[in-house]
PDB file of C-alpha atoms in Angstrom:
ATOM      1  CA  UNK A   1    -193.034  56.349 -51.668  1.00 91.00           C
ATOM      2  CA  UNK A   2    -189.805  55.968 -49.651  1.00 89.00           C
ATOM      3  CA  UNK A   3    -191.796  54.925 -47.073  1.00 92.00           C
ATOM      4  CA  UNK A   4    -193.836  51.745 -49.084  1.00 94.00           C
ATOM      5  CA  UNK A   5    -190.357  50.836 -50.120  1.00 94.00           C
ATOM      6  CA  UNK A   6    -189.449  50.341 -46.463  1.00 96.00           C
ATOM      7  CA  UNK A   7    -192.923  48.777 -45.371  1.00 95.00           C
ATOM      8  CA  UNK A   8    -192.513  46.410 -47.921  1.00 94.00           C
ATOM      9  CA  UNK A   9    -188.934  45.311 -47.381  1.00 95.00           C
ATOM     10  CA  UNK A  10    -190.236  44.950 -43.719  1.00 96.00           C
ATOM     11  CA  UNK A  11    -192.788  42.493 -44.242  1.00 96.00           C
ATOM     12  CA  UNK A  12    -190.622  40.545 -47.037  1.00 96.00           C
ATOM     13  CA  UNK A  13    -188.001  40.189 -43.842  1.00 97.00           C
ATOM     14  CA  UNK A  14    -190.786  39.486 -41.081  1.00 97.00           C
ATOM     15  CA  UNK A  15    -191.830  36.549 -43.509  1.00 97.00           C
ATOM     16  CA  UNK A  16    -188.768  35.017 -43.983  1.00 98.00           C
ATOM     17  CA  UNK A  17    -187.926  35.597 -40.168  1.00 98.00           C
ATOM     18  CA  UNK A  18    -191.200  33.503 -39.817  1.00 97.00           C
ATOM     19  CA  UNK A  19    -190.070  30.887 -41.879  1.00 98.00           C
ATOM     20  CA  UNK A  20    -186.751  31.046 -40.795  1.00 98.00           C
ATOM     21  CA  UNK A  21    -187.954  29.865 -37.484  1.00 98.00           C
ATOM     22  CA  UNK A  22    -190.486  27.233 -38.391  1.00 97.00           C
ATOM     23  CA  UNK A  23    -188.456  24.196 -38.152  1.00 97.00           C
ATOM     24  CA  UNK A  24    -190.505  22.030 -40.033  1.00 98.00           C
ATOM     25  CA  UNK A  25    -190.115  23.691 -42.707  1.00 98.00           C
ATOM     26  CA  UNK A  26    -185.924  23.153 -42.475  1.00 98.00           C
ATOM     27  CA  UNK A  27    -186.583  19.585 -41.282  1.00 98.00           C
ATOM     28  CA  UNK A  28    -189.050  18.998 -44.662  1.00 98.00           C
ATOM     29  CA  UNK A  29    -186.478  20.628 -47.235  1.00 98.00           C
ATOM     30  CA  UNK A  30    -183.544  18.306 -46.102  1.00 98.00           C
ATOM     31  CA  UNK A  31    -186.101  15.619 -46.405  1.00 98.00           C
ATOM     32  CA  UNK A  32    -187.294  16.053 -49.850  1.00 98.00           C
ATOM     33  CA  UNK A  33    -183.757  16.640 -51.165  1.00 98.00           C
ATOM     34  CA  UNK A  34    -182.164  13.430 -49.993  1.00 98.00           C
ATOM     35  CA  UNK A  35    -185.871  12.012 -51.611  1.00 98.00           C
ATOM     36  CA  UNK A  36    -185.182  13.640 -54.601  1.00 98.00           C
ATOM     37  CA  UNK A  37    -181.273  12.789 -55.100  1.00 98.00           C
ATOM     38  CA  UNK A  38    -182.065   9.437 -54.393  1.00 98.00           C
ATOM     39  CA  UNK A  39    -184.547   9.127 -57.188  1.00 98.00           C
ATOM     40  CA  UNK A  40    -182.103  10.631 -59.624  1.00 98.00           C
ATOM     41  CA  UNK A  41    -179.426   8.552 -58.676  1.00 98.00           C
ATOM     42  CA  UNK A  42    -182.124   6.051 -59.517  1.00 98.00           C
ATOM     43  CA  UNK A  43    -182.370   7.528 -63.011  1.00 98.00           C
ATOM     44  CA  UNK A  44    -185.898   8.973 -62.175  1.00 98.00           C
ATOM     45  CA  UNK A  45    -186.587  12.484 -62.435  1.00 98.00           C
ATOM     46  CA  UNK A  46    -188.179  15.644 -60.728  1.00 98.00           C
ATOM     47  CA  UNK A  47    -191.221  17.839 -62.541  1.00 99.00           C
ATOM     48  CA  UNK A  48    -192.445  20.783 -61.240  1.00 98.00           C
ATOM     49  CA  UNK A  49    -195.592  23.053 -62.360  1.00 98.00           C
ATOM     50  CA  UNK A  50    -197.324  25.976 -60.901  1.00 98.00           C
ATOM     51  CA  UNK A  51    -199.146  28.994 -62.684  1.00 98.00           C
ATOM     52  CA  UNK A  52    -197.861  32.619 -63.355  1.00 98.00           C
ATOM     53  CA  UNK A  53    -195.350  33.407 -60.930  1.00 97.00           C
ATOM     54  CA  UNK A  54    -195.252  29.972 -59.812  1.00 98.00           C
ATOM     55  CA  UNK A  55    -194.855  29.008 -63.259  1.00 98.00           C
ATOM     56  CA  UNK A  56    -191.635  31.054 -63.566  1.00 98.00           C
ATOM     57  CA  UNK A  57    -190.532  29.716 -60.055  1.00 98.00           C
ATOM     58  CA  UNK A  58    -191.035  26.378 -62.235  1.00 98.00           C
ATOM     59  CA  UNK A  59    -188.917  27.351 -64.870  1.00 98.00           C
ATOM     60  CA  UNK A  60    -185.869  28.994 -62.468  1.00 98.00           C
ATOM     61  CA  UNK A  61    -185.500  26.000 -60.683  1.00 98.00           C
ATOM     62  CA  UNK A  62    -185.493  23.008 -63.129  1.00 98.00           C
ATOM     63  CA  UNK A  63    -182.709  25.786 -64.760  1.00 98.00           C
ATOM     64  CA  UNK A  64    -180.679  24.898 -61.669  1.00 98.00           C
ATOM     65  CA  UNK A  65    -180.979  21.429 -61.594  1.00 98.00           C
ATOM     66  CA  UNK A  66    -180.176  21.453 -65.208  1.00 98.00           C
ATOM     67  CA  UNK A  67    -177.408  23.612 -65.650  1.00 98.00           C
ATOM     68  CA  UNK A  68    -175.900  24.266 -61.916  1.00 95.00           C
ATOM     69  CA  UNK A  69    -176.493  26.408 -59.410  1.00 95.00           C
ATOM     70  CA  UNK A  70    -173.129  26.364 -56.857  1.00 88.00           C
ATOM     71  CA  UNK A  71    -170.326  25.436 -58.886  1.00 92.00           C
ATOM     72  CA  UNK A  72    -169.800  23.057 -62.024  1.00 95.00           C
ATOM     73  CA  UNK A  73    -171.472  19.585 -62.003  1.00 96.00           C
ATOM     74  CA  UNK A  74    -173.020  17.085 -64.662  1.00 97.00           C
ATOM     75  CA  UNK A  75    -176.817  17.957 -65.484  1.00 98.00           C
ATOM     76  CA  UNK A  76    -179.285  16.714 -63.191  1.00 98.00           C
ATOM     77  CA  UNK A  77    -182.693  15.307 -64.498  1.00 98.00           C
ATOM     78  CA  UNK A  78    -185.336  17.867 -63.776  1.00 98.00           C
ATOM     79  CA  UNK A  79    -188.111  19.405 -66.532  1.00 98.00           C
ATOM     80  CA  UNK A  80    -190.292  22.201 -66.096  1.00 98.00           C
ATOM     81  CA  UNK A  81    -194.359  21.255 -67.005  1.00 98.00           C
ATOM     82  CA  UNK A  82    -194.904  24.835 -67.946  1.00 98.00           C
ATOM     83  CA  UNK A  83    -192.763  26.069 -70.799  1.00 97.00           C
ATOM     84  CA  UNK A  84    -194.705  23.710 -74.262  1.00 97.00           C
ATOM     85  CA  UNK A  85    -196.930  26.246 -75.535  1.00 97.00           C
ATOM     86  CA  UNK A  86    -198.372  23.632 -77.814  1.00 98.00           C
ATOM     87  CA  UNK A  87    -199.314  20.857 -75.225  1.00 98.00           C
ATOM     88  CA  UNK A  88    -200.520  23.481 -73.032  1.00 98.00           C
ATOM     89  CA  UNK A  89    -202.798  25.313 -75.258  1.00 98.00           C
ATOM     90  CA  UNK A  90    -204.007  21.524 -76.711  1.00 98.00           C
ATOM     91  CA  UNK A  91    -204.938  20.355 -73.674  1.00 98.00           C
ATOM     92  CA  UNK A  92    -206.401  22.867 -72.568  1.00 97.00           C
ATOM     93  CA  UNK A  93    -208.349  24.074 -75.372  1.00 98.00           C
ATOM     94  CA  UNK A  94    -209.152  20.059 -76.026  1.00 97.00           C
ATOM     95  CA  UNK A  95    -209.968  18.777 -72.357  1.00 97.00           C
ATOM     96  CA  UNK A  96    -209.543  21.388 -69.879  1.00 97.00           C
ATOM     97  CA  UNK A  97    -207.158  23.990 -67.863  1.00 98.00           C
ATOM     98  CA  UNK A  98    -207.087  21.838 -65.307  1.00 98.00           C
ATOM     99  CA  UNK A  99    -205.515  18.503 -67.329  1.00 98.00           C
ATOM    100  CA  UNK A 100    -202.429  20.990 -68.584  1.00 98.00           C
ATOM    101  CA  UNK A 101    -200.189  19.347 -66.081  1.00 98.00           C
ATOM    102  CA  UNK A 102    -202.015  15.531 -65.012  1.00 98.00           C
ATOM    103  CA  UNK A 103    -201.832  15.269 -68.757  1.00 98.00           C
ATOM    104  CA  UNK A 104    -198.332  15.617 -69.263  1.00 98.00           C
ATOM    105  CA  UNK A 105    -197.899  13.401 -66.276  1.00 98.00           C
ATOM    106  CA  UNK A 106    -199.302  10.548 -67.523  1.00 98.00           C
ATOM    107  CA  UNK A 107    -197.406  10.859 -70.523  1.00 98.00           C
ATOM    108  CA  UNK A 108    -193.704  10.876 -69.253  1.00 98.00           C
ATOM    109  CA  UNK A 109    -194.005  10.200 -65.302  1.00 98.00           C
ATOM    110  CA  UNK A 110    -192.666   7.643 -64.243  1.00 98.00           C
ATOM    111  CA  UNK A 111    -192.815   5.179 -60.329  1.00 98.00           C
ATOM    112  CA  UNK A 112    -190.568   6.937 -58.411  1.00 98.00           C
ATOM    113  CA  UNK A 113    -190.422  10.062 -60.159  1.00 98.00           C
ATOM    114  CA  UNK A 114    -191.130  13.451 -57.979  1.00 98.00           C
ATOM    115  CA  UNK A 115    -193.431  15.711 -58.584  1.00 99.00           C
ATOM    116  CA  UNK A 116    -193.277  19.347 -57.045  1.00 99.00           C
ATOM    117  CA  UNK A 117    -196.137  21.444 -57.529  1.00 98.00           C
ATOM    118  CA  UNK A 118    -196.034  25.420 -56.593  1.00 98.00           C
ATOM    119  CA  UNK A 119    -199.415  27.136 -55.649  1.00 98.00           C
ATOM    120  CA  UNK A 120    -199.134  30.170 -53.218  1.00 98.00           C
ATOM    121  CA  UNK A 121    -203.070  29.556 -52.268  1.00 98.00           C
ATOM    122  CA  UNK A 122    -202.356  25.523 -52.052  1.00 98.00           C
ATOM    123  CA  UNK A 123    -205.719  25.181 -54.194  1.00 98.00           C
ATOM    124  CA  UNK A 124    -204.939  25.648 -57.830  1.00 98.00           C
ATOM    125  CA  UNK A 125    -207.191  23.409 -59.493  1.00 98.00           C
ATOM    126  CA  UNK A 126    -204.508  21.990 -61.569  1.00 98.00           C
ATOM    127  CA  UNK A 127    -201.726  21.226 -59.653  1.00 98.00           C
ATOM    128  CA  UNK A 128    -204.367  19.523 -57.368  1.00 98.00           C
ATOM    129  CA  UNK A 129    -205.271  17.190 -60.818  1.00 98.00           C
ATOM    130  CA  UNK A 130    -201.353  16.911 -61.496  1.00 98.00           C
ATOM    131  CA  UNK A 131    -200.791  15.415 -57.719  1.00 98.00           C
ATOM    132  CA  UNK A 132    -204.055  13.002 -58.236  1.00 98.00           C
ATOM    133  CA  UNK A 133    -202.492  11.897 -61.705  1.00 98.00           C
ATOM    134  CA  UNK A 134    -198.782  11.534 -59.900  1.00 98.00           C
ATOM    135  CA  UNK A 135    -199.842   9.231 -57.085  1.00 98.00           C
ATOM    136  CA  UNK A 136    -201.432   7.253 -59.845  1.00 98.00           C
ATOM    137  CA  UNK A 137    -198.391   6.410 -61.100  1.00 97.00           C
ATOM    138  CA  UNK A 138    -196.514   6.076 -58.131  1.00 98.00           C
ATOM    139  CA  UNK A 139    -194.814   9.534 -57.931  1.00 98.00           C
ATOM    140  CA  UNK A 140    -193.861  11.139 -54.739  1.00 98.00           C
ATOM    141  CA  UNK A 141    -195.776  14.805 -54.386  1.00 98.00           C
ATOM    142  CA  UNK A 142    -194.505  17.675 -52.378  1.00 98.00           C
ATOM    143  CA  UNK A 143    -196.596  21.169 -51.989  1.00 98.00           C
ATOM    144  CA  UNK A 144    -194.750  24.699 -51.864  1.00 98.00           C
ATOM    145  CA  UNK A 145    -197.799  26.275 -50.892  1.00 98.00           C
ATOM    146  CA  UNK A 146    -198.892  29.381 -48.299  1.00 98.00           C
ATOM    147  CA  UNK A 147    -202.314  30.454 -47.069  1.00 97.00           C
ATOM    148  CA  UNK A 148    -201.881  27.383 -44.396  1.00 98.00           C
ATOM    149  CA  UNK A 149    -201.465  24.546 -47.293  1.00 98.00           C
ATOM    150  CA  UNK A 150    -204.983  24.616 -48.716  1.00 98.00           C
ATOM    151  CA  UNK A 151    -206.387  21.744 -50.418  1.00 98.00           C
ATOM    152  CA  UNK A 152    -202.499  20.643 -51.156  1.00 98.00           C
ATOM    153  CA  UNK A 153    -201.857  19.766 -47.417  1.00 98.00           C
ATOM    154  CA  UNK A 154    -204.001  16.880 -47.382  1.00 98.00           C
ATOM    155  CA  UNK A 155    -202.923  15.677 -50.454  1.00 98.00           C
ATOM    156  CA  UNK A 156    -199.034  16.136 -50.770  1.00 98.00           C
ATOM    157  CA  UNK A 157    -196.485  13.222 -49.741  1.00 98.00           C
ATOM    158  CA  UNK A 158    -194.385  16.506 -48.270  1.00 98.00           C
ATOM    159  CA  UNK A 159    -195.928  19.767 -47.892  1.00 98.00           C
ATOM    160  CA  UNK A 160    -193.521  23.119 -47.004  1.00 98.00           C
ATOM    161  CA  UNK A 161    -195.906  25.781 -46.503  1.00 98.00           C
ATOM    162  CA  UNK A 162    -195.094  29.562 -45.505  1.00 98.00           C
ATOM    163  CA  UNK A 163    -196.124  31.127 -42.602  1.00 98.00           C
ATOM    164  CA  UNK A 164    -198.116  33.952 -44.727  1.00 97.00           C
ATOM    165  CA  UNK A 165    -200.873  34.955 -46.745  1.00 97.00           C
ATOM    166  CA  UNK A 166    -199.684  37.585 -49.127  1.00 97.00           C
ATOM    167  CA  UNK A 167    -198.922  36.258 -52.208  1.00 97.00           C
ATOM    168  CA  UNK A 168    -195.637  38.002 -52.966  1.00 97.00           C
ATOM    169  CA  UNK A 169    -193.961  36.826 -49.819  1.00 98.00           C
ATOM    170  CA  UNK A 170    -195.015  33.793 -49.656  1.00 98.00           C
ATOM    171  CA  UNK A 171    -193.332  33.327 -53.442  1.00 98.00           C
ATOM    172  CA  UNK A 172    -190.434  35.230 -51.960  1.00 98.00           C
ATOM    173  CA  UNK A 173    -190.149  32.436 -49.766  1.00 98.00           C
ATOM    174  CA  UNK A 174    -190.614  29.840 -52.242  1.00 98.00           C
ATOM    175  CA  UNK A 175    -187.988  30.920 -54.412  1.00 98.00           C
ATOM    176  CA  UNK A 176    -185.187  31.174 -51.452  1.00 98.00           C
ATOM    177  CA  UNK A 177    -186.490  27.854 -50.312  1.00 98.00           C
ATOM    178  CA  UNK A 178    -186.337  26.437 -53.884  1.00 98.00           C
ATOM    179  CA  UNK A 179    -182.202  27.455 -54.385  1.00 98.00           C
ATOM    180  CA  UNK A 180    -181.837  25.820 -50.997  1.00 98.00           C
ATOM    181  CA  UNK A 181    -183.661  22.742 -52.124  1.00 98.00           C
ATOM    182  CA  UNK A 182    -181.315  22.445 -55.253  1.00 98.00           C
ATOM    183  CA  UNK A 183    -178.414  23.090 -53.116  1.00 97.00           C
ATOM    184  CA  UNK A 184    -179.069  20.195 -50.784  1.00 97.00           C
ATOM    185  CA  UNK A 185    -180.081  17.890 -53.650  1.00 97.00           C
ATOM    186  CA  UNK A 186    -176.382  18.765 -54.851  1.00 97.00           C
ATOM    187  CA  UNK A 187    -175.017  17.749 -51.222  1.00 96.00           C
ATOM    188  CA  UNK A 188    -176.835  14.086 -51.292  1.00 96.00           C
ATOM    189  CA  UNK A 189    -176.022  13.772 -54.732  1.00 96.00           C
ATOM    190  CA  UNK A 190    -172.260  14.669 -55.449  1.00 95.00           C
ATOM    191  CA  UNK A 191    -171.134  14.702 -51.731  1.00 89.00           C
ATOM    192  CA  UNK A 192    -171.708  16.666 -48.345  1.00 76.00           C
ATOM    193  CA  UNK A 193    -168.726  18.776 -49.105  1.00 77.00           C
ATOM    194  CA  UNK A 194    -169.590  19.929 -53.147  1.00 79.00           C
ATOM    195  CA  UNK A 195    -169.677  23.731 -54.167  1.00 69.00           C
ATOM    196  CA  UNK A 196    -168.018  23.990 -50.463  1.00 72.00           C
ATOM    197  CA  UNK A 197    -165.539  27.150 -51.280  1.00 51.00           C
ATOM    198  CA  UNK A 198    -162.129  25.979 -51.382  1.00 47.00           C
TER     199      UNK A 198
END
């Protein structure tokens, strides 16, 4: 058992080695977070879906923007698509699975909005409806995908996409990258030096 413990911590570390070292990725994250404090500054907003554990990756996240995540800071506009049991059960008992997050979309998206949808595969039926409904609207998409983008990649404005195919490490990843995100959406927001230790 000692042993899985130490396989597994390996290939959590090779992963984020991996993406450590893919520049793109670095080069997309600053991108999308001066994107993304611009539109708030705007008095837009960011939404983000995903399912399961990309549903809680959802959840942790908007938390961050909402509350804080380095140090003390008025509440940035964020909402998770993933947390009202009652639109999410209606529209997908009434319509479909796939219309749980396009539907609440259309109903409170807005131009110049973001939309970030999580899918470890990159083909999650519907986060790939939610993007089609956001570019309807006007809404910049970015992908946090794996599993080399999947349908996503062709569709997302932005697309950061880990250098794996297992599941967990690619969500490892995501959620690292995701604090990081938040972080530099603080920077552009509030100033280059905020949460800087003093």
């Amino acid at each position: 058992m000692k042993h899985l413990v130490q396989k597994q911590l390996a290939q959590s570390i090779a992963t984020m080695q991996a993406t450590l070292a893919d520049l793109h990725i670095a080069d997309t994250i600053a991108t999308i977070a001066e994107i993304t404090a611009n539109a708030m500054q705007a008095g837009r907003k960011l939404l983000v879906a995903g399912n399961g554990g990309s549903a809680a990756d959802a959840q942790h996240l908007v938390a961050e923007f909402v509350v804080r995540l380095t140090a003390n800071r008025p509440a940035l506009r964020a909402v998770a698509l993933t947390t009202d049991s009652s639109i999410l059960t209606a529209a997908g008992n009434d319509f479909s699975f796939d219309c749980i997050f396009a539907r609440q979309i259309e109903a409170i998206g807005q131009p110049g909005d973001i939309f970030l949808g999580i899918s470890t595969s990159g083909n999650s039926k519907n986060i790939l409806r939610a993007i089609q409904q956001a570019k309807e609207i006007d809404i910049t998409t970015i992908g946090f995908t794996g599993n080399g983008g999947g349908e996503m990649r062709g569709l997302c404005d932005h697309n950061v996409i880990i250098p794996s195919n297992v599941t967990m490490n690619i969500q490892e990843c995501h959620l690292a990258l995701e604090h990081i995100f938040c972080m530099a959406v603080e920077r552009f927001y509030f100033g280059h030096g905020f949460g800087d230790a003093k």
